[in-house]
PDB file of C-alpha atoms in Angstrom:
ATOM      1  CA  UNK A   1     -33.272 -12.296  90.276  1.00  0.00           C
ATOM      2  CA  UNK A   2     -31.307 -13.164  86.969  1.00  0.00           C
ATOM      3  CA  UNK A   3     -31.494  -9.454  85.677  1.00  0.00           C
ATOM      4  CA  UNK A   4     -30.209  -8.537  88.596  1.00  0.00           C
ATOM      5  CA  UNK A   5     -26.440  -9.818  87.679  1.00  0.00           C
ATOM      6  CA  UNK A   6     -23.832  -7.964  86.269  1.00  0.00           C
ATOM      7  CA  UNK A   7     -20.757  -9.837  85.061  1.00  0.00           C
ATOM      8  CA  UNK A   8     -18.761  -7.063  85.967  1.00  0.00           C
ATOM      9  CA  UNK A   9     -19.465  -6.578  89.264  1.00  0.00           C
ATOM     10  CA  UNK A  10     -20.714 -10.027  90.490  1.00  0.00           C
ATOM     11  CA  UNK A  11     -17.803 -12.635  91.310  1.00  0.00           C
ATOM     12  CA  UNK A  12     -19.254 -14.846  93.803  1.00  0.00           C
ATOM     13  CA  UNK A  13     -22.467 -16.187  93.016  1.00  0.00           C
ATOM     14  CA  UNK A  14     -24.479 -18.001  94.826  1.00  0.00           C
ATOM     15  CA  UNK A  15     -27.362 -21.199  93.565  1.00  0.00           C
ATOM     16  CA  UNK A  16     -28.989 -21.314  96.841  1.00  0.00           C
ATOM     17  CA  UNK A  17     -30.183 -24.414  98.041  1.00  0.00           C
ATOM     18  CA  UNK A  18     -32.069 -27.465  96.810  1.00  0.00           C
ATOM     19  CA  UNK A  19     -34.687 -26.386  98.918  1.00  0.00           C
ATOM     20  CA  UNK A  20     -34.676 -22.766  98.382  1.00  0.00           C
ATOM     21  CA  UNK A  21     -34.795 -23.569  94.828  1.00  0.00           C
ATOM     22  CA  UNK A  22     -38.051 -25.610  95.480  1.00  0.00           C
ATOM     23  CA  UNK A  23     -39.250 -22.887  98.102  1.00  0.00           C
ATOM     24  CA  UNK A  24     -38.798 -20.055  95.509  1.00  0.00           C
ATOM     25  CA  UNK A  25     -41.114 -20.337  92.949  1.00  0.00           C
ATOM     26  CA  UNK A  26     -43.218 -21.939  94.965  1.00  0.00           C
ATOM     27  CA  UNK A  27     -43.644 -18.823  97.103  1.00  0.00           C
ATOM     28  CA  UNK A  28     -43.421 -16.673  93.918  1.00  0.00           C
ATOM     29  CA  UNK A  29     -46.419 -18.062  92.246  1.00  0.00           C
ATOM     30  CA  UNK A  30     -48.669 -17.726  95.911  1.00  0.00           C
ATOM     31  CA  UNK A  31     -47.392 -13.792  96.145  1.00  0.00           C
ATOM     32  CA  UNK A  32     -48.053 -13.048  92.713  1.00  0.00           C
ATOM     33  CA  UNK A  33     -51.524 -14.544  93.013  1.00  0.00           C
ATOM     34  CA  UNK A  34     -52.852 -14.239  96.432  1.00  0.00           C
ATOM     35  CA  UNK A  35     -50.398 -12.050  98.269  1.00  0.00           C
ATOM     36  CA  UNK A  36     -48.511 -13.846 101.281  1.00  0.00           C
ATOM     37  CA  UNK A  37     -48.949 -12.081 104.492  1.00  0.00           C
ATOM     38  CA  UNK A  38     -47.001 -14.386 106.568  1.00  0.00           C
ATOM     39  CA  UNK A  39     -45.867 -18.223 106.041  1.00  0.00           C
ATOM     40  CA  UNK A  40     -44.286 -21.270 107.805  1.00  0.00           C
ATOM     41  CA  UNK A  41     -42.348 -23.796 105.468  1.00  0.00           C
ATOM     42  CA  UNK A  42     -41.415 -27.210 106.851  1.00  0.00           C
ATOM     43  CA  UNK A  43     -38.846 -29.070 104.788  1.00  0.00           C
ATOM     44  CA  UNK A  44     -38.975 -32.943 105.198  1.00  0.00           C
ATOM     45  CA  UNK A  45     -35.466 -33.765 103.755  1.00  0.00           C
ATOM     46  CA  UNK A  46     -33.737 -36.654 102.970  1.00  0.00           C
ATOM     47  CA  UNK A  47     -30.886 -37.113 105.538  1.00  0.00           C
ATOM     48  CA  UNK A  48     -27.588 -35.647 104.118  1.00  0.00           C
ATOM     49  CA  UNK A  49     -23.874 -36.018 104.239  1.00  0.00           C
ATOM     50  CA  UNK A  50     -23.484 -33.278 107.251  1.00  0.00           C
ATOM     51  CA  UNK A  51     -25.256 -35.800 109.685  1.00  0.00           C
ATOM     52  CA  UNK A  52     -23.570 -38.672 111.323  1.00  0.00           C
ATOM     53  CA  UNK A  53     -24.752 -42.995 109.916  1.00  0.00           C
ATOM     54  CA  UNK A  54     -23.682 -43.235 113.615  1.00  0.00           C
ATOM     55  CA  UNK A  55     -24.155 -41.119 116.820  1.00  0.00           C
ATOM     56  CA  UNK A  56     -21.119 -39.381 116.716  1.00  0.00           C
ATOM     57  CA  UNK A  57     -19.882 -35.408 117.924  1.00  0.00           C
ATOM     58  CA  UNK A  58     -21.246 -33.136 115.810  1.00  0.00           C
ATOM     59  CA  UNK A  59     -21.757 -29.154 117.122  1.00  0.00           C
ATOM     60  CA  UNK A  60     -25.778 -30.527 116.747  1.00  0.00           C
ATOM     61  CA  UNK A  61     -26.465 -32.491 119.078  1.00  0.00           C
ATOM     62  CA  UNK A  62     -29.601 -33.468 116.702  1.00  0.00           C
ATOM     63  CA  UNK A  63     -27.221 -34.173 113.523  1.00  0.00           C
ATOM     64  CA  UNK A  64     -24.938 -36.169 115.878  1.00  0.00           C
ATOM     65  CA  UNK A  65     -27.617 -38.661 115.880  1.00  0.00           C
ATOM     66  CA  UNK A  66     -27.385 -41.977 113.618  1.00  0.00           C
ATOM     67  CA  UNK A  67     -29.603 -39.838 110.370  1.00  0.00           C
ATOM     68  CA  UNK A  68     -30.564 -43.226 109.253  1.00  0.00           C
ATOM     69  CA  UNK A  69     -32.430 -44.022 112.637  1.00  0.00           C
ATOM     70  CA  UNK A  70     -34.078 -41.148 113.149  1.00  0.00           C
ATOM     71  CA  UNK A  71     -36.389 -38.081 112.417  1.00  0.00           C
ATOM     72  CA  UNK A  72     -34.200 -35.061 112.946  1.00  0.00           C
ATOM     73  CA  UNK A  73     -35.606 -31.485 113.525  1.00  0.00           C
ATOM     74  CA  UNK A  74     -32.842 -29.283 112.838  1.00  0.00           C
ATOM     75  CA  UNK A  75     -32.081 -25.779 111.000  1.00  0.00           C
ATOM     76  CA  UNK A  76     -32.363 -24.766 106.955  1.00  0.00           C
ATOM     77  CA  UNK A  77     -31.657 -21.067 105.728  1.00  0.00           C
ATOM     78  CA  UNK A  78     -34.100 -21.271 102.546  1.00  0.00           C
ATOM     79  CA  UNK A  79     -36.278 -18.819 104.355  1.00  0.00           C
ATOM     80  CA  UNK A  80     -33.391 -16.496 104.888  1.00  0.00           C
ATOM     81  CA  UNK A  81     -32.354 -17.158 101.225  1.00  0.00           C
ATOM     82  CA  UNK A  82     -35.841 -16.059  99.565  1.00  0.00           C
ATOM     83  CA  UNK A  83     -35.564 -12.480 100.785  1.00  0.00           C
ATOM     84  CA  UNK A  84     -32.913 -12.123  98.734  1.00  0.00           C
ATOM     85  CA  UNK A  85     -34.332 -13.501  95.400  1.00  0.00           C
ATOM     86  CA  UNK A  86     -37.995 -11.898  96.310  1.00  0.00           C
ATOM     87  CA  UNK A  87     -36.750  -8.906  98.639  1.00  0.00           C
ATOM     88  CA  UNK A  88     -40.793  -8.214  99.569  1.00  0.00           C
ATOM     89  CA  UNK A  89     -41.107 -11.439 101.443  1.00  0.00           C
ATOM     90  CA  UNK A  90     -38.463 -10.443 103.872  1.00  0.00           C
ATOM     91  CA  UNK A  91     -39.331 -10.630 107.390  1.00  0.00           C
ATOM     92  CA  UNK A  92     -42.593 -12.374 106.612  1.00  0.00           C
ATOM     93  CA  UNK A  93     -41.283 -16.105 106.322  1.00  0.00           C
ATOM     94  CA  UNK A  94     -39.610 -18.439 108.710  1.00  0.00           C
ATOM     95  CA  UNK A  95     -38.658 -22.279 108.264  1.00  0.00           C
ATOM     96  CA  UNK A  96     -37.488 -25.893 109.915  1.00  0.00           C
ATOM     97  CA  UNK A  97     -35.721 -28.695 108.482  1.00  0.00           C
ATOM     98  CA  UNK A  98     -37.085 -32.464 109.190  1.00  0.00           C
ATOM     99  CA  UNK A  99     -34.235 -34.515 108.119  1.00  0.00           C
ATOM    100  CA  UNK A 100     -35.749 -38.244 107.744  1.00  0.00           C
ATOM    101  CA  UNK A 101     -34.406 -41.802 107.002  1.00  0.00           C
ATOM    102  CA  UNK A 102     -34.636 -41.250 103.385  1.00  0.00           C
ATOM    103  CA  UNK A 103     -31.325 -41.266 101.076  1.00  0.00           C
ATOM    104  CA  UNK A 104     -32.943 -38.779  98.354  1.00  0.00           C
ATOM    105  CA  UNK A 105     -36.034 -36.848  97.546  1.00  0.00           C
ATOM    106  CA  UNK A 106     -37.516 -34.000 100.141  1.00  0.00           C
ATOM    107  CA  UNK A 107     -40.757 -32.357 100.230  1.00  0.00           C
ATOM    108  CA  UNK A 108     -41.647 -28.341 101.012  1.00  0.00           C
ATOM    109  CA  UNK A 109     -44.581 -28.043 103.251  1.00  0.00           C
ATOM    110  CA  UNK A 110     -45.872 -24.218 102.877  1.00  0.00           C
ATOM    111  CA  UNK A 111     -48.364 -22.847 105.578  1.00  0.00           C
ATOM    112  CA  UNK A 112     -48.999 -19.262 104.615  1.00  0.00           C
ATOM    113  CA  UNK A 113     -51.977 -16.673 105.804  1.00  0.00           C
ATOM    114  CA  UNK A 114     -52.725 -14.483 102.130  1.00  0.00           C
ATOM    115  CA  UNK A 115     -54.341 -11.484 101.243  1.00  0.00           C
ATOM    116  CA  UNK A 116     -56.674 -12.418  98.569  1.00  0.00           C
ATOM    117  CA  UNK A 117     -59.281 -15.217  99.510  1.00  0.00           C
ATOM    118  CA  UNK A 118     -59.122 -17.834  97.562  1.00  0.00           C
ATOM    119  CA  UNK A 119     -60.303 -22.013  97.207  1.00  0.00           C
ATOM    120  CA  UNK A 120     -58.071 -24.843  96.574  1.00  0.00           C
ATOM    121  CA  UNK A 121     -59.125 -25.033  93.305  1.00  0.00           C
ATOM    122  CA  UNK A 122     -57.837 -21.333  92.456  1.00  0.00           C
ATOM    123  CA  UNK A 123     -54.208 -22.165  93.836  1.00  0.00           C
ATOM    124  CA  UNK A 124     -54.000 -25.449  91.995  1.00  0.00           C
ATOM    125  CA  UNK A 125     -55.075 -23.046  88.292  1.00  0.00           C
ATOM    126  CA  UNK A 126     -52.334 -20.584  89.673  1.00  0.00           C
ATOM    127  CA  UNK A 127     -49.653 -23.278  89.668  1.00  0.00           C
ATOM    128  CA  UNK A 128     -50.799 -25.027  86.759  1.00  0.00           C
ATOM    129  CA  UNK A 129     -50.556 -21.842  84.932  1.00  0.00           C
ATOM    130  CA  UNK A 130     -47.174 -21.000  86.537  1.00  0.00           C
ATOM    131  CA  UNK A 131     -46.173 -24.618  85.026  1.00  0.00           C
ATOM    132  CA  UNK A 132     -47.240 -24.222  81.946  1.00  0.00           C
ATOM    133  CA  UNK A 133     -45.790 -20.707  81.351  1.00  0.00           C
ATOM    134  CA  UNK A 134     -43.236 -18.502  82.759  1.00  0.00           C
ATOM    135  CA  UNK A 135     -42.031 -21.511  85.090  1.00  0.00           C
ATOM    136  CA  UNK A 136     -42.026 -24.301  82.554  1.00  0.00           C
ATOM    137  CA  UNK A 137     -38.990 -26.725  83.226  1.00  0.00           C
ATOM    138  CA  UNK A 138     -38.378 -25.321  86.863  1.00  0.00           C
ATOM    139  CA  UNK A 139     -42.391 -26.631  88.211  1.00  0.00           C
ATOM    140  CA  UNK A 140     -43.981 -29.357  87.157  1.00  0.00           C
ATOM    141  CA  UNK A 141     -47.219 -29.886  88.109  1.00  0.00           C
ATOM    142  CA  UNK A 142     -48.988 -32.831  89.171  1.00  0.00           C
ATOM    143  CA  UNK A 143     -52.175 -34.670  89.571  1.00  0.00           C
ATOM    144  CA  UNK A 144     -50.617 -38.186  90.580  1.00  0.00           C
ATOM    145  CA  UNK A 145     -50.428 -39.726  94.104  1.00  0.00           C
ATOM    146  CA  UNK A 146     -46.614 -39.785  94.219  1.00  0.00           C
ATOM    147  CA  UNK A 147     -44.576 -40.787  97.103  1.00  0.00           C
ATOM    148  CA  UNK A 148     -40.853 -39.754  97.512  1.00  0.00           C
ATOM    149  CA  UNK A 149     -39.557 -42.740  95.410  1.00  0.00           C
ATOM    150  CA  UNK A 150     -41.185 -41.501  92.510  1.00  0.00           C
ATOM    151  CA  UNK A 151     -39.153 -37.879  92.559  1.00  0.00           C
ATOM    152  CA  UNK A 152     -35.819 -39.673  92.354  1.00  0.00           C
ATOM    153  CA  UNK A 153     -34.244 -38.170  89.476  1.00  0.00           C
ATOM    154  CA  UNK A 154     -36.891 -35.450  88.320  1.00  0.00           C
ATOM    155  CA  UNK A 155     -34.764 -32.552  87.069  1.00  0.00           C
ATOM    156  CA  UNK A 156     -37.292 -30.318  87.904  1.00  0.00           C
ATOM    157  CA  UNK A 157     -37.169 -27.855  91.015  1.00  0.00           C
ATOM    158  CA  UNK A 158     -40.716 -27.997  92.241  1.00  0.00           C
ATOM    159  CA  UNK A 159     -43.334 -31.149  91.721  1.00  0.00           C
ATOM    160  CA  UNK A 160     -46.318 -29.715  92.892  1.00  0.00           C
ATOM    161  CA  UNK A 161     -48.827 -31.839  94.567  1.00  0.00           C
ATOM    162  CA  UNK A 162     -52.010 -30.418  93.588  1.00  0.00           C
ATOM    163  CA  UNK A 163     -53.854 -33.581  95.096  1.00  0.00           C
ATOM    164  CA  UNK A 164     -52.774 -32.349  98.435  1.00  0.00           C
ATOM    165  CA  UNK A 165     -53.739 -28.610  98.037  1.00  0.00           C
ATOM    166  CA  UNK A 166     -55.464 -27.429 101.392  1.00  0.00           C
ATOM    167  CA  UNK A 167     -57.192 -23.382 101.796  1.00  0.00           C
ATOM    168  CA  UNK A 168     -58.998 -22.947 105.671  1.00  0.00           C
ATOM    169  CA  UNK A 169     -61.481 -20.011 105.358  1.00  0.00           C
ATOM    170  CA  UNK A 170     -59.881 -18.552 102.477  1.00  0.00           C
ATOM    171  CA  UNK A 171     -56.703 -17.061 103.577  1.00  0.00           C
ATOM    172  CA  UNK A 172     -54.457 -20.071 104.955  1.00  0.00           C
ATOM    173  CA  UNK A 173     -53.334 -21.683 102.270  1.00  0.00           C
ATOM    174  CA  UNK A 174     -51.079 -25.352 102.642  1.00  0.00           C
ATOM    175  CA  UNK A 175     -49.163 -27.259  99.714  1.00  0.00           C
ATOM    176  CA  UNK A 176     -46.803 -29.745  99.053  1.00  0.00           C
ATOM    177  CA  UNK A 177     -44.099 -29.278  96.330  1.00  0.00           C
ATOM    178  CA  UNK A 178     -41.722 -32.085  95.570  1.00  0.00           C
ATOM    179  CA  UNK A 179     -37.627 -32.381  94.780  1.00  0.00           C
ATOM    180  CA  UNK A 180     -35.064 -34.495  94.253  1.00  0.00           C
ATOM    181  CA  UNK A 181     -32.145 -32.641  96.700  1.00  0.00           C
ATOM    182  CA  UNK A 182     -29.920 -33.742  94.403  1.00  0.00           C
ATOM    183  CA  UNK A 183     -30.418 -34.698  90.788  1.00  0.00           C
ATOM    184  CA  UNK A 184     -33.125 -31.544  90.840  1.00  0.00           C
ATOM    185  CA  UNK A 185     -30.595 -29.230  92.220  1.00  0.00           C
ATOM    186  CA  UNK A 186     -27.935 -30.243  89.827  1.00  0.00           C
ATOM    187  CA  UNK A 187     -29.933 -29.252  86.973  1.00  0.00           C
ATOM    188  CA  UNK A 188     -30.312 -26.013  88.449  1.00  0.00           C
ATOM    189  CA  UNK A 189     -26.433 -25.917  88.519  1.00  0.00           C
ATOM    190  CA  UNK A 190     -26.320 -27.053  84.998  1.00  0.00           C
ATOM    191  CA  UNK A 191     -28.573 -23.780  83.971  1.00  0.00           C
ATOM    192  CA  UNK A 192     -26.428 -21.411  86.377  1.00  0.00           C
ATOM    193  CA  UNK A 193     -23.270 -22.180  84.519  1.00  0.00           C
ATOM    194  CA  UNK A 194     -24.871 -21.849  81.138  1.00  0.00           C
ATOM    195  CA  UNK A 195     -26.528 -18.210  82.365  1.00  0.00           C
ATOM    196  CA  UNK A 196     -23.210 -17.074  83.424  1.00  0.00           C
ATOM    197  CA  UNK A 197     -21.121 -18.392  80.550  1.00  0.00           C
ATOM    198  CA  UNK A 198     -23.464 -16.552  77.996  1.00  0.00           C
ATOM    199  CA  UNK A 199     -22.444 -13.315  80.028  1.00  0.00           C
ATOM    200  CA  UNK A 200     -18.625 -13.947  80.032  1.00  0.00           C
TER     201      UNK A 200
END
């Protein structure tokens, strides 16, 4: 929604989130090519500095728990956050947050029901494309078996999984896309700060 801002007018910006930079043109490339009718996005995340290394208070009860001991289910707002970047999505999204005993790299998990049938092969040429053209240095596409170690320091938004690619019937489409929550995001921070400055 870059065209969107006006220099004039526009005085707090937000970046989003790592993962709603991840979720974004992940969900972008699936509307523009199969129309999403509904989806559920998981997020397993690395555990973060708003949990607690020990049980300790904490207004959740689930981040009070030690983050490096446990799974924790627990809230994200990237759902929320892409009906403001991709307004026609709104209402038709919702999302969870699995924060796991991992110090960096996370993973989107994308359930959604489309339109337009489709075959794994199809959504794996979509992002490929996407990659290789209007979304080149934001997704990189893959063909590797990675594991989280191997996104630690990736500056890219979105590693998409295309081994993992799943369609059931046509119209439920799953995939994986990949980020480092932090070296990722700050690249994204990096190109904020340029888009404004050129504006100024």
């Amino acid at each position: 929604n870059e065209n969107d801002y006006d220099p004039k007018k526009h005085h707090v910006i937000s970046n989003a989130s790592c993962t709603t930079n991840c979720f974004a043109p992940m969900t972008k490339v699936l509307n523009d090519n199969f129309k999403i009718k509904r989806g559920f996005m998981t997020t397993i995340h690395a555990y973060t500095a708003d949990q607690r290394l020990l049980d300790a208070p904490h207004k959740d009860l689930r981040r009070a728990r030690a983050a490096a001991h446990s799974i924790v289910p627990t809230t994200t707002g990237a759902a929320k956050a892409i009906a403001l970047v991709i307004p026609e999505l709104a209402g038709k999204l919702d999302a969870i947050a699995i924060r796991v005993p991992v110090i960096n790299a996370s993973l989107v998990d994308f359930v959604c029901e489309v339109e337009k049938s489709t075959t794994p092969e199809e959504v794996n040429e979509a992002f490929k494309t996407a990659a290789d053209g209007p979304f080149k240095g934001l997704i990189q596409y893959s063909e590797d078996p990675l594991v989280s170690v191997d996104i630690i320091g990736n500056p890219y938004s979105m590693i998409f999984d295309s081994l993992t690619t799943k369609v059931m019937e046509g119209n439920l489409i799953k995939v994986l896309g990949w980020y480092d929550n932090e070296w990722g995001y700050s690249a994204r921070l990096i190109d904020l700060i340029k888009f404004v400055g050129e504006k100024l």
